[in-house]
């Protein structure tokens, strides 16, 4: 029963990831694409965690942490770029 519930959750997460990929490609605006990529990263973390449970291993825990950190940093960088037009500020320009 537990194994079936995890497989159903994997299926729903995979379907949600397809929807987020579509939204990241089609847009219509840049903020929509950024949010879709962030949600895609979150779903990738969840999918990796569920696969780790199915395989009964904790080898993927470092991968889950790394994906989460990279997704967060990417979202912050995109948000800063949308707000200010640059990711890294140069003091020489001022």
mmCIF file of C-alpha atoms in Angstrom:
data_model
loop_
_atom_site.group_PDB
_atom_site.id
_atom_site.type_symbol
_atom_site.label_atom_id
_atom_site.label_comp_id
_atom_site.label_asym_id
_atom_site.label_seq_id
_atom_site.Cartn_x
_atom_site.Cartn_y
_atom_site.Cartn_z
ATOM 1 C CA UNK A 1 0.000 0.000 0.000
ATOM 2 C CA UNK A 2 2.784 2.420 0.954
ATOM 3 C CA UNK A 3 4.749 1.516 -2.171
ATOM 4 C CA UNK A 4 1.677 2.181 -4.343
ATOM 5 C CA UNK A 5 1.114 5.579 -2.723
ATOM 6 C CA UNK A 6 4.719 6.565 -3.404
ATOM 7 C CA UNK A 7 4.449 5.485 -7.042
ATOM 8 C CA UNK A 8 1.258 7.529 -7.456
ATOM 9 C CA UNK A 9 3.012 10.533 -5.892
ATOM 10 C CA UNK A 10 5.927 10.087 -8.323
ATOM 11 C CA UNK A 11 3.453 10.035 -11.211
ATOM 12 C CA UNK A 12 1.731 13.245 -10.070
ATOM 13 C CA UNK A 13 5.035 15.022 -9.497
ATOM 14 C CA UNK A 14 6.234 13.981 -12.965
ATOM 15 C CA UNK A 15 3.028 15.352 -14.499
ATOM 16 C CA UNK A 16 3.452 18.603 -12.576
ATOM 17 C CA UNK A 17 7.027 18.839 -13.825
ATOM 18 C CA UNK A 18 5.797 18.546 -17.404
ATOM 19 C CA UNK A 19 3.426 21.437 -16.763
ATOM 20 C CA UNK A 20 6.225 23.533 -15.282
ATOM 21 C CA UNK A 21 8.488 22.779 -18.238
ATOM 22 C CA UNK A 22 5.722 23.949 -20.561
ATOM 23 C CA UNK A 23 5.280 27.144 -18.524
ATOM 24 C CA UNK A 24 9.042 27.767 -18.479
ATOM 25 C CA UNK A 25 9.196 27.493 -22.276
ATOM 26 C CA UNK A 26 5.997 29.347 -23.208
ATOM 27 C CA UNK A 27 6.059 32.132 -20.643
ATOM 28 C CA UNK A 28 4.229 34.510 -21.305
ATOM 29 C CA UNK A 29 6.418 36.745 -19.133
ATOM 30 C CA UNK A 30 9.872 36.391 -17.613
ATOM 31 C CA UNK A 31 8.576 36.268 -13.997
ATOM 32 C CA UNK A 32 6.283 33.374 -14.994
ATOM 33 C CA UNK A 33 9.304 31.519 -16.322
ATOM 34 C CA UNK A 34 11.317 32.192 -13.158
ATOM 35 C CA UNK A 35 8.509 30.884 -10.964
ATOM 36 C CA UNK A 36 8.143 27.811 -13.192
ATOM 37 C CA UNK A 37 11.869 27.076 -12.914
ATOM 38 C CA UNK A 38 11.738 27.475 -9.131
ATOM 39 C CA UNK A 39 8.757 25.125 -8.890
ATOM 40 C CA UNK A 40 10.566 22.704 -11.187
ATOM 41 C CA UNK A 41 13.515 22.669 -8.779
ATOM 42 C CA UNK A 42 11.234 22.038 -5.813
ATOM 43 C CA UNK A 43 9.530 19.173 -7.622
ATOM 44 C CA UNK A 44 12.917 17.750 -8.580
ATOM 45 C CA UNK A 45 13.855 17.677 -4.892
ATOM 46 C CA UNK A 46 10.569 15.907 -4.057
ATOM 47 C CA UNK A 47 11.010 13.419 -6.901
ATOM 48 C CA UNK A 48 14.552 12.612 -5.793
ATOM 49 C CA UNK A 49 13.371 12.116 -2.208
ATOM 50 C CA UNK A 50 10.616 9.744 -3.317
ATOM 51 C CA UNK A 51 13.023 7.760 -5.475
ATOM 52 C CA UNK A 52 15.343 7.552 -2.476
ATOM 53 C CA UNK A 53 12.479 6.101 -0.427
ATOM 54 C CA UNK A 54 11.581 3.575 -3.142
ATOM 55 C CA UNK A 55 15.195 2.423 -3.445
ATOM 56 C CA UNK A 56 15.529 2.370 0.375
ATOM 57 C CA UNK A 57 18.780 4.297 0.365
ATOM 58 C CA UNK A 58 20.034 7.547 1.784
ATOM 59 C CA UNK A 59 22.652 8.037 -0.925
ATOM 60 C CA UNK A 60 20.563 10.749 -2.583
ATOM 61 C CA UNK A 61 20.309 13.016 0.456
ATOM 62 C CA UNK A 62 23.359 15.045 -0.554
ATOM 63 C CA UNK A 63 21.923 15.374 -4.056
ATOM 64 C CA UNK A 64 18.625 16.638 -2.622
ATOM 65 C CA UNK A 65 20.452 19.258 -0.562
ATOM 66 C CA UNK A 66 22.568 20.364 -3.532
ATOM 67 C CA UNK A 67 19.562 20.677 -5.864
ATOM 68 C CA UNK A 68 17.694 22.717 -3.249
ATOM 69 C CA UNK A 69 20.599 25.110 -2.733
ATOM 70 C CA UNK A 70 21.181 25.580 -6.471
ATOM 71 C CA UNK A 71 17.471 26.164 -7.105
ATOM 72 C CA UNK A 72 17.340 28.781 -4.343
ATOM 73 C CA UNK A 73 20.440 30.613 -5.577
ATOM 74 C CA UNK A 74 19.115 30.563 -9.139
ATOM 75 C CA UNK A 75 15.782 32.022 -8.071
ATOM 76 C CA UNK A 76 17.480 34.788 -6.082
ATOM 77 C CA UNK A 77 19.770 35.606 -9.022
ATOM 78 C CA UNK A 78 16.853 35.746 -11.490
ATOM 79 C CA UNK A 79 14.854 37.938 -9.117
ATOM 80 C CA UNK A 80 17.751 40.318 -8.638
ATOM 81 C CA UNK A 81 18.292 40.473 -12.384
ATOM 82 C CA UNK A 82 14.632 41.271 -12.996
ATOM 83 C CA UNK A 83 14.656 43.984 -10.348
ATOM 84 C CA UNK A 84 17.978 45.718 -11.054
ATOM 85 C CA UNK A 85 19.036 44.480 -14.487
ATOM 86 C CA UNK A 86 22.261 42.929 -13.189
ATOM 87 C CA UNK A 87 23.189 40.066 -10.917
ATOM 88 C CA UNK A 88 26.580 41.247 -9.665
ATOM 89 C CA UNK A 89 26.938 44.924 -8.843
ATOM 90 C CA UNK A 90 30.144 46.696 -9.803
ATOM 91 C CA UNK A 91 31.265 49.600 -7.626
ATOM 92 C CA UNK A 92 33.328 50.959 -10.523
ATOM 93 C CA UNK A 93 30.174 51.998 -12.396
ATOM 94 C CA UNK A 94 29.062 54.403 -9.673
#
